Amino acid sequence: MTKEKIGKQRIQDILGDRSTKIIEHFESISPDFAKYIVDFVYGDLYARKNFSDKNRELAAVACMIGRGQTGLPIKAHLKGMLNVGWTKDEIIELIIFLSAYAGFPSTVEVLGTLKEVLAQN
């Protein structure tokens, strides 16, 4: 199976029904960048063994919160956390925990983003 096929399957597994729209969004801006996301991030990194999808999403979201990132990436990966088995309460607990490390402005922002994601579910 090609990295593209693996990547498209893995992005669907993690991000769910919005994955096609996310890929199309990046393809409309930069087909090359979209290819890196599909082939490398999801076709390579998300296809590796010995690390669960639940742990991958925890690492991705914790990193994004620590960097104060907002918008499409954090929304997609909060949805990804829910898709791979995290509960709303567990995600909120993560955000509360990270307030000591990432700061209140970042965690306040992500709580609002989580509320949007939960409303869409």
Coordinates of C-alpha atoms in Angstrom, one line a residue:
M1 CA 0.0 0.0 0.0
T2 CA 1.4 3.5 -0.9
K3 CA 2.1 6.2 1.7
E4 CA -0.7 8.2 0.1
K5 CA -3.3 5.5 0.6
I6 CA -2.0 4.8 4.2
G7 CA -2.0 8.5 4.9
K8 CA -5.6 9.0 3.7
Q9 CA -6.8 6.1 5.7
R10 CA -5.0 7.2 8.8
I11 CA -6.2 10.8 8.6
Q12 CA -9.8 9.4 8.2
D13 CA -9.3 7.2 11.2
I14 CA -8.1 10.1 13.4
L15 CA -9.9 13.2 12.1
G16 CA -13.1 11.5 10.9
D17 CA -15.6 12.9 8.4
R18 CA -13.8 16.3 8.2
S19 CA -10.6 14.7 6.9
T20 CA -11.5 15.1 3.2
K21 CA -12.3 18.8 3.7
I22 CA -9.1 19.4 5.5
I23 CA -7.0 17.7 2.7
E24 CA -9.0 19.7 0.1
H25 CA -8.4 22.9 2.0
F26 CA -4.6 22.4 1.9
E27 CA -4.7 21.2 -1.7
S28 CA -6.4 24.4 -2.7
I29 CA -3.5 26.4 -1.2
S30 CA -0.6 24.1 -1.9
P31 CA -0.9 20.6 -3.3
D32 CA 2.7 19.9 -2.2
F33 CA 2.0 20.9 1.4
A34 CA -1.2 18.7 1.3
K35 CA 1.0 15.8 0.0
Y36 CA 3.4 16.2 3.0
I37 CA 0.5 16.1 5.4
V38 CA -1.0 13.0 3.9
D39 CA 2.2 11.1 3.0
F40 CA 4.6 12.1 5.8
V41 CA 2.5 13.1 8.8
Y42 CA -0.3 10.4 8.4
G43 CA 1.4 8.0 6.0
D44 CA 4.6 7.8 8.1
L45 CA 4.2 9.2 11.6
Y46 CA 0.7 8.2 12.3
A47 CA 1.3 4.7 10.8
R48 CA 4.2 3.8 13.1
K49 CA 3.8 1.0 15.6
N50 CA 4.3 1.1 19.3
F51 CA 2.4 4.3 20.0
S52 CA -1.4 4.4 20.2
D53 CA -3.6 6.9 18.4
K54 CA -4.8 8.0 21.8
N55 CA -1.2 8.9 22.8
R56 CA -0.5 10.6 19.5
E57 CA -3.5 12.9 19.8
L58 CA -2.5 13.7 23.4
A59 CA 1.0 14.6 22.3
A60 CA -0.2 16.7 19.4
V61 CA -2.8 18.6 21.4
A62 CA -0.6 19.2 24.4
C63 CA 2.1 20.5 22.0
M64 CA -0.3 22.8 20.3
I65 CA -1.7 24.2 23.6
G66 CA 1.9 24.8 24.8
R67 CA 2.6 26.8 21.6
G68 CA -0.7 28.7 21.9
Q69 CA -1.9 27.5 18.6
T70 CA -5.5 28.1 17.6
G71 CA -7.6 27.6 14.5
L72 CA -7.9 24.6 12.2
P73 CA -5.1 22.5 13.7
I74 CA -6.3 22.5 17.3
K75 CA -9.9 22.1 16.2
A76 CA -9.0 19.1 14.1
H77 CA -7.0 17.4 16.8
L78 CA -9.5 18.1 19.6
K79 CA -12.0 16.3 17.3
G80 CA -9.3 13.6 16.8
M81 CA -9.0 13.2 20.5
L82 CA -12.7 12.5 20.7
N83 CA -12.5 10.1 17.7
V84 CA -9.8 8.0 19.3
G85 CA -11.4 7.6 22.7
W86 CA -10.8 10.6 24.9
T87 CA -13.8 11.9 26.8
K88 CA -14.8 15.5 27.2
D89 CA -13.9 15.3 30.9
E90 CA -10.5 13.9 30.1
I91 CA -9.7 16.6 27.6
I92 CA -10.8 19.3 30.1
E93 CA -8.6 17.7 32.7
L94 CA -5.7 17.9 30.3
I95 CA -6.4 21.6 29.6
I96 CA -6.6 22.3 33.3
F97 CA -3.3 20.5 33.9
L98 CA -1.6 22.3 31.1
S99 CA -2.6 25.7 32.5
A100 CA 0.4 25.4 34.9
Y101 CA 2.8 24.7 32.0
A102 CA 1.3 26.5 29.0
G103 CA -0.3 29.4 30.8
F104 CA -3.8 30.6 31.3
P105 CA -4.2 32.5 28.0
S106 CA -3.5 29.4 25.9
T107 CA -5.7 27.2 28.0
V108 CA -8.6 29.7 28.1
E109 CA -8.4 29.9 24.3
V110 CA -8.4 26.2 23.8
L111 CA -11.4 25.8 26.2
G112 CA -13.4 28.0 23.9
T113 CA -12.2 26.0 20.9
L114 CA -13.2 22.7 22.7
K115 CA -16.7 24.2 23.3
E116 CA -17.0 24.8 19.5
V117 CA -15.8 21.3 18.7
L118 CA -18.2 19.7 21.1
A119 CA -21.1 21.8 19.7
Q120 CA -20.3 20.4 16.2
N121 CA -20.5 16.8 17.5

